C-alpha cells in the first residue's frame, strides 16, 4: 500500500481499470473494514482517504481530541487490501484563500444539520473535492450515517457527477452498539448506557424509542424520509454524541 499526502501525488498515480474510493476520518474499526472490503470486491484500484476534516466540525466539537493513529490505520488498511491511503494535511485541501463551499440546502439543514450547523456543508465540500481529486468510479459510505448518504447522493445528482455511491450496512458490536470512532470516548458505564440507543431504535417506532431513551440527552429521534426510510436518532452520553439509525423499509434495505 502506498501512502500519498498531496493532490499532485495522487493524480500522478497510475490508474488502470476501475477505481473505488472510501472516504474516512480514520481510527479504523470493522465498519471501515466493511467499506474497504466492498470497494476491494468491485474495483481494480482501492483508494482510502484518511482526513479529519476540520470543515465538518463545529467550534465546540471534538476536532482536537478526535482519535488519530495513522500508523495503526495504515497497517489495518493495508491488510484490508487498500492500494492507496490518501492522507493530506488540512492545508493541502484548504489552502489560504479557500472560499468555495457546497451547500445541500434542505437535506443538509435538518436533523444532524440542525444540531450541527455547517456540518453537511463541510461533508459535501470535502466529498466533492475527494471525488475530483481521486476521480473514482464508485465511492463507499456507511448506512450508519444515513443523512450523510442522502446528502452526498443529492449532491452527486444535483452537480451531475458521475461517481456511483455505494452504501454498506451498519456494522455493530455483538451487544448491538453501532461501531464508531467516537465509542472510544465512552467509559464502561457510559457504554452500558449507550446501548439504550440501538435498543430504542430496534422498536422501529419514534414514540416508543423516545420513551426508552427518556433520561438521556436526545438531540432528535425521528423518522427520516431518506431512501430507504430510517428511524434516526442522536443522543449525548456524557460528553459523547452518538448517532444511529434503523432501516424501516425492510424490502429496500
Ligand atoms: P468516519 O471515519 O467515521 O467518517 O466514517 C467513514 C465511513 O465509514 C463513513 O461512510 C461512515 O458512514 C462509515 N462507517 C462508520 N461507522 C460505520 C459502521 N458502524 N458501519 C458501517 N459503516 C460505518
JSON list of N, CA, C and O in Angstrom, two decimals, residues 215-248:
[
{"chain": "A", "resi": 215, "resn": "UNK", "atom": "N", "xyz": [-34.52, 10.26, 29.79]},
{"chain": "A", "resi": 215, "resn": "UNK", "atom": "CA", "xyz": [-33.43, 10.38, 30.77]},
{"chain": "A", "resi": 215, "resn": "UNK", "atom": "C", "xyz": [-32.10, 10.66, 30.09]},
{"chain": "A", "resi": 215, "resn": "UNK", "atom": "O", "xyz": [-31.21, 11.24, 30.69]},
{"chain": "A", "resi": 216, "resn": "UNK", "atom": "N", "xyz": [-31.98, 10.23, 28.85]},
{"chain": "A", "resi": 216, "resn": "UNK", "atom": "CA", "xyz": [-30.77, 10.57, 28.08]},
{"chain": "A", "resi": 216, "resn": "UNK", "atom": "C", "xyz": [-31.00, 11.91, 27.40]},
{"chain": "A", "resi": 216, "resn": "UNK", "atom": "O", "xyz": [-32.13, 12.32, 27.16]},
{"chain": "A", "resi": 217, "resn": "UNK", "atom": "N", "xyz": [-29.91, 12.56, 27.05]},
{"chain": "A", "resi": 217, "resn": "UNK", "atom": "CA", "xyz": [-29.98, 13.86, 26.39]},
{"chain": "A", "resi": 217, "resn": "UNK", "atom": "C", "xyz": [-30.18, 13.61, 24.89]},
{"chain": "A", "resi": 217, "resn": "UNK", "atom": "O", "xyz": [-29.25, 13.20, 24.20]},
{"chain": "A", "resi": 218, "resn": "UNK", "atom": "N", "xyz": [-31.43, 13.80, 24.41]},
{"chain": "A", "resi": 218, "resn": "UNK", "atom": "CA", "xyz": [-31.74, 13.49, 23.00]},
{"chain": "A", "resi": 218, "resn": "UNK", "atom": "C", "xyz": [-31.66, 14.75, 22.14]},
{"chain": "A", "resi": 218, "resn": "UNK", "atom": "O", "xyz": [-32.31, 15.74, 22.46]},
{"chain": "A", "resi": 219, "resn": "UNK", "atom": "N", "xyz": [-30.91, 14.70, 21.05]},
{"chain": "A", "resi": 219, "resn": "UNK", "atom": "CA", "xyz": [-30.97, 15.80, 20.07]},
{"chain": "A", "resi": 219, "resn": "UNK", "atom": "C", "xyz": [-32.20, 15.62, 19.17]},
{"chain": "A", "resi": 219, "resn": "UNK", "atom": "O", "xyz": [-32.93, 16.55, 18.90]},
{"chain": "A", "resi": 220, "resn": "UNK", "atom": "N", "xyz": [-32.40, 14.43, 18.68]},
{"chain": "A", "resi": 220, "resn": "UNK", "atom": "CA", "xyz": [-33.62, 14.12, 17.91]},
{"chain": "A", "resi": 220, "resn": "UNK", "atom": "C", "xyz": [-33.80, 12.61, 17.86]},
{"chain": "A", "resi": 220, "resn": "UNK", "atom": "O", "xyz": [-32.83, 11.84, 17.98]},
{"chain": "A", "resi": 221, "resn": "UNK", "atom": "N", "xyz": [-35.06, 12.20, 17.72]},
{"chain": "A", "resi": 221, "resn": "UNK", "atom": "CA", "xyz": [-35.41, 10.80, 17.45]},
{"chain": "A", "resi": 221, "resn": "UNK", "atom": "C", "xyz": [-36.54, 10.90, 16.45]},
{"chain": "A", "resi": 221, "resn": "UNK", "atom": "O", "xyz": [-37.65, 11.25, 16.79]},
{"chain": "A", "resi": 222, "resn": "UNK", "atom": "N", "xyz": [-36.26, 10.64, 15.18]},
{"chain": "A", "resi": 222, "resn": "UNK", "atom": "CA", "xyz": [-37.26, 10.93, 14.16]},
{"chain": "A", "resi": 222, "resn": "UNK", "atom": "C", "xyz": [-37.18, 9.96, 12.98]},
{"chain": "A", "resi": 222, "resn": "UNK", "atom": "O", "xyz": [-36.11, 9.49, 12.64]},
{"chain": "A", "resi": 223, "resn": "UNK", "atom": "N", "xyz": [-38.35, 9.77, 12.37]},
{"chain": "A", "resi": 223, "resn": "UNK", "atom": "CA", "xyz": [-38.37, 9.04, 11.10]},
{"chain": "A", "resi": 223, "resn": "UNK", "atom": "C", "xyz": [-37.90, 10.01, 10.02]},
{"chain": "A", "resi": 223, "resn": "UNK", "atom": "O", "xyz": [-38.36, 11.14, 9.94]},
{"chain": "A", "resi": 224, "resn": "UNK", "atom": "N", "xyz": [-36.95, 9.57, 9.23]},
{"chain": "A", "resi": 224, "resn": "UNK", "atom": "CA", "xyz": [-36.41, 10.41, 8.15]},
{"chain": "A", "resi": 224, "resn": "UNK", "atom": "C", "xyz": [-36.71, 9.75, 6.81]},
{"chain": "A", "resi": 224, "resn": "UNK", "atom": "O", "xyz": [-36.47, 8.56, 6.63]},
{"chain": "A", "resi": 225, "resn": "UNK", "atom": "N", "xyz": [-37.21, 10.56, 5.91]},
{"chain": "A", "resi": 225, "resn": "UNK", "atom": "CA", "xyz": [-37.68, 10.05, 4.63]},
{"chain": "A", "resi": 225, "resn": "UNK", "atom": "C", "xyz": [-36.54, 9.93, 3.62]},
{"chain": "A", "resi": 225, "resn": "UNK", "atom": "O", "xyz": [-36.62, 10.45, 2.53]},
{"chain": "A", "resi": 226, "resn": "UNK", "atom": "N", "xyz": [-35.46, 9.27, 4.03]},
{"chain": "A", "resi": 226, "resn": "UNK", "atom": "CA", "xyz": [-34.38, 9.01, 3.08]},
{"chain": "A", "resi": 226, "resn": "UNK", "atom": "C", "xyz": [-34.74, 7.77, 2.27]},
{"chain": "A", "resi": 226, "resn": "UNK", "atom": "O", "xyz": [-35.80, 7.18, 2.49]},
{"chain": "A", "resi": 227, "resn": "UNK", "atom": "N", "xyz": [-33.86, 7.36, 1.40]},
{"chain": "A", "resi": 227, "resn": "UNK", "atom": "CA", "xyz": [-34.08, 6.10, 0.68]},
{"chain": "A", "resi": 227, "resn": "UNK", "atom": "C", "xyz": [-32.99, 5.13, 1.08]},
{"chain": "A", "resi": 227, "resn": "UNK", "atom": "O", "xyz": [-31.84, 5.31, 0.66]},
{"chain": "A", "resi": 228, "resn": "UNK", "atom": "N", "xyz": [-33.27, 4.12, 1.88]},
{"chain": "A", "resi": 228, "resn": "UNK", "atom": "CA", "xyz": [-34.58, 3.79, 2.46]},
{"chain": "A", "resi": 228, "resn": "UNK", "atom": "C", "xyz": [-34.91, 4.70, 3.65]},
{"chain": "A", "resi": 228, "resn": "UNK", "atom": "O", "xyz": [-34.04, 5.36, 4.19]},
{"chain": "A", "resi": 229, "resn": "UNK", "atom": "N", "xyz": [-36.22, 4.67, 4.04]},
{"chain": "A", "resi": 229, "resn": "UNK", "atom": "CA", "xyz": [-36.64, 5.41, 5.23]},
{"chain": "A", "resi": 229, "resn": "UNK", "atom": "C", "xyz": [-35.95, 4.83, 6.45]},
{"chain": "A", "resi": 229, "resn": "UNK", "atom": "O", "xyz": [-35.74, 3.62, 6.53]},
{"chain": "A", "resi": 230, "resn": "UNK", "atom": "N", "xyz": [-35.63, 5.70, 7.40]},
{"chain": "A", "resi": 230, "resn": "UNK", "atom": "CA", "xyz": [-34.98, 5.23, 8.63]},
{"chain": "A", "resi": 230, "resn": "UNK", "atom": "C", "xyz": [-35.63, 5.88, 9.84]},
{"chain": "A", "resi": 230, "resn": "UNK", "atom": "O", "xyz": [-36.22, 6.96, 9.73]},
{"chain": "A", "resi": 231, "resn": "UNK", "atom": "N", "xyz": [-35.48, 5.22, 10.98]},
{"chain": "A", "resi": 231, "resn": "UNK", "atom": "CA", "xyz": [-35.70, 5.88, 12.27]},
{"chain": "A", "resi": 231, "resn": "UNK", "atom": "C", "xyz": [-34.31, 6.26, 12.74]},
{"chain": "A", "resi": 231, "resn": "UNK", "atom": "O", "xyz": [-33.47, 5.38, 12.93]},
{"chain": "A", "resi": 232, "resn": "UNK", "atom": "N", "xyz": [-34.06, 7.57, 12.87]},
{"chain": "A", "resi": 232, "resn": "UNK", "atom": "CA", "xyz": [-32.71, 8.05, 13.16]},
{"chain": "A", "resi": 232, "resn": "UNK", "atom": "C", "xyz": [-32.71, 8.77, 14.50]},
{"chain": "A", "resi": 232, "resn": "UNK", "atom": "O", "xyz": [-33.70, 9.41, 14.87]},
{"chain": "A", "resi": 233, "resn": "UNK", "atom": "N", "xyz": [-31.60, 8.69, 15.21]},
{"chain": "A", "resi": 233, "resn": "UNK", "atom": "CA", "xyz": [-31.51, 9.37, 16.50]},
{"chain": "A", "resi": 233, "resn": "UNK", "atom": "C", "xyz": [-30.10, 9.84, 16.76]},
{"chain": "A", "resi": 233, "resn": "UNK", "atom": "O", "xyz": [-29.13, 9.26, 16.27]},
{"chain": "A", "resi": 234, "resn": "UNK", "atom": "N", "xyz": [-30.02, 10.92, 17.55]},
{"chain": "A", "resi": 234, "resn": "UNK", "atom": "CA", "xyz": [-28.75, 11.40, 18.07]},
{"chain": "A", "resi": 234, "resn": "UNK", "atom": "C", "xyz": [-28.94, 11.66, 19.55]},
{"chain": "A", "resi": 234, "resn": "UNK", "atom": "O", "xyz": [-29.90, 12.32, 19.94]},
{"chain": "A", "resi": 235, "resn": "UNK", "atom": "N", "xyz": [-28.06, 11.09, 20.35]},
{"chain": "A", "resi": 235, "resn": "UNK", "atom": "CA", "xyz": [-28.14, 11.30, 21.80]},
{"chain": "A", "resi": 235, "resn": "UNK", "atom": "C", "xyz": [-26.75, 11.62, 22.35]},
{"chain": "A", "resi": 235, "resn": "UNK", "atom": "O", "xyz": [-25.75, 11.32, 21.70]},
{"chain": "A", "resi": 236, "resn": "UNK", "atom": "N", "xyz": [-26.75, 12.24, 23.51]},
{"chain": "A", "resi": 236, "resn": "UNK", "atom": "CA", "xyz": [-25.47, 12.51, 24.18]},
{"chain": "A", "resi": 236, "resn": "UNK", "atom": "C", "xyz": [-25.38, 11.62, 25.41]},
{"chain": "A", "resi": 236, "resn": "UNK", "atom": "O", "xyz": [-26.31, 11.56, 26.21]},
{"chain": "A", "resi": 237, "resn": "UNK", "atom": "N", "xyz": [-24.25, 10.93, 25.51]},
{"chain": "A", "resi": 237, "resn": "UNK", "atom": "CA", "xyz": [-23.97, 10.11, 26.69]},
{"chain": "A", "resi": 237, "resn": "UNK", "atom": "C", "xyz": [-22.72, 10.72, 27.30]},
{"chain": "A", "resi": 237, "resn": "UNK", "atom": "O", "xyz": [-21.64, 10.63, 26.74]},
{"chain": "A", "resi": 238, "resn": "UNK", "atom": "N", "xyz": [-22.91, 11.38, 28.44]},
{"chain": "A", "resi": 238, "resn": "UNK", "atom": "CA", "xyz": [-21.80, 12.19, 28.97]},
{"chain": "A", "resi": 238, "resn": "UNK", "atom": "C", "xyz": [-21.47, 13.26, 27.95]},
{"chain": "A", "resi": 238, "resn": "UNK", "atom": "O", "xyz": [-22.35, 13.96, 27.45]},
{"chain": "A", "resi": 239, "resn": "UNK", "atom": "N", "xyz": [-20.19, 13.34, 27.60]},
{"chain": "A", "resi": 239, "resn": "UNK", "atom": "CA", "xyz": [-19.77, 14.36, 26.63]},
{"chain": "A", "resi": 239, "resn": "UNK", "atom": "C", "xyz": [-19.79, 13.83, 25.20]},
{"chain": "A", "resi": 239, "resn": "UNK", "atom": "O", "xyz": [-19.44, 14.54, 24.26]},
{"chain": "A", "resi": 240, "resn": "UNK", "atom": "N", "xyz": [-20.16, 12.56, 25.05]},
{"chain": "A", "resi": 240, "resn": "UNK", "atom": "CA", "xyz": [-20.06, 11.92, 23.74]},
{"chain": "A", "resi": 240, "resn": "UNK", "atom": "C", "xyz": [-21.39, 11.95, 23.01]},
{"chain": "A", "resi": 240, "resn": "UNK", "atom": "O", "xyz": [-22.42, 11.57, 23.58]},
{"chain": "A", "resi": 241, "resn": "UNK", "atom": "N", "xyz": [-21.36, 12.41, 21.76]},
{"chain": "A", "resi": 241, "resn": "UNK", "atom": "CA", "xyz": [-22.58, 12.45, 20.96]},
{"chain": "A", "resi": 241, "resn": "UNK", "atom": "C", "xyz": [-22.58, 11.24, 20.04]},
{"chain": "A", "resi": 241, "resn": "UNK", "atom": "O", "xyz": [-21.63, 11.01, 19.30]},
{"chain": "A", "resi": 242, "resn": "UNK", "atom": "N", "xyz": [-23.66, 10.46, 20.11]},
{"chain": "A", "resi": 242, "resn": "UNK", "atom": "CA", "xyz": [-23.75, 9.23, 19.30]},
{"chain": "A", "resi": 242, "resn": "UNK", "atom": "C", "xyz": [-24.94, 9.33, 18.35]},
{"chain": "A", "resi": 242, "resn": "UNK", "atom": "O", "xyz": [-26.00, 9.82, 18.73]},
{"chain": "A", "resi": 243, "resn": "UNK", "atom": "N", "xyz": [-24.76, 8.85, 17.12]},
{"chain": "A", "resi": 243, "resn": "UNK", "atom": "CA", "xyz": [-25.90, 8.77, 16.20]},
{"chain": "A", "resi": 243, "resn": "UNK", "atom": "C", "xyz": [-26.04, 7.33, 15.73]},
{"chain": "A", "resi": 243, "resn": "UNK", "atom": "O", "xyz": [-25.08, 6.56, 15.71]},
{"chain": "A", "resi": 244, "resn": "UNK", "atom": "N", "xyz": [-27.27, 6.99, 15.39]},
{"chain": "A", "resi": 244, "resn": "UNK", "atom": "CA", "xyz": [-27.56, 5.64, 14.89]},
{"chain": "A", "resi": 244, "resn": "UNK", "atom": "C", "xyz": [-28.90, 5.70, 14.16]},
{"chain": "A", "resi": 244, "resn": "UNK", "atom": "O", "xyz": [-29.64, 6.69, 14.27]},
{"chain": "A", "resi": 245, "resn": "UNK", "atom": "N", "xyz": [-29.19, 4.67, 13.41]},
{"chain": "A", "resi": 245, "resn": "UNK", "atom": "CA", "xyz": [-30.49, 4.59, 12.73]},
{"chain": "A", "resi": 245, "resn": "UNK", "atom": "C", "xyz": [-30.80, 3.15, 12.39]},
{"chain": "A", "resi": 245, "resn": "UNK", "atom": "O", "xyz": [-29.89, 2.31, 12.33]},
{"chain": "A", "resi": 246, "resn": "UNK", "atom": "N", "xyz": [-32.09, 2.88, 12.21]},
{"chain": "A", "resi": 246, "resn": "UNK", "atom": "CA", "xyz": [-32.51, 1.58, 11.68]},
{"chain": "A", "resi": 246, "resn": "UNK", "atom": "C", "xyz": [-33.33, 1.81, 10.42]},
{"chain": "A", "resi": 246, "resn": "UNK", "atom": "O", "xyz": [-34.11, 2.77, 10.34]},
{"chain": "A", "resi": 247, "resn": "UNK", "atom": "N", "xyz": [-33.15, 0.91, 9.47]},
{"chain": "A", "resi": 247, "resn": "UNK", "atom": "CA", "xyz": [-33.90, 0.99, 8.22]},
{"chain": "A", "resi": 247, "resn": "UNK", "atom": "C", "xyz": [-35.33, 0.53, 8.49]},
{"chain": "A", "resi": 247, "resn": "UNK", "atom": "O", "xyz": [-35.56, -0.48, 9.15]},
{"chain": "A", "resi": 248, "resn": "UNK", "atom": "N", "xyz": [-36.31, 1.30, 7.98]},
{"chain": "A", "resi": 248, "resn": "UNK", "atom": "CA", "xyz": [-37.71, 0.95, 8.20]},
{"chain": "A", "resi": 248, "resn": "UNK", "atom": "C", "xyz": [-38.31, 0.17, 7.04]},
{"chain": "A", "resi": 248, "resn": "UNK", "atom": "O", "xyz": [-39.14, -0.70, 7.24]}
]
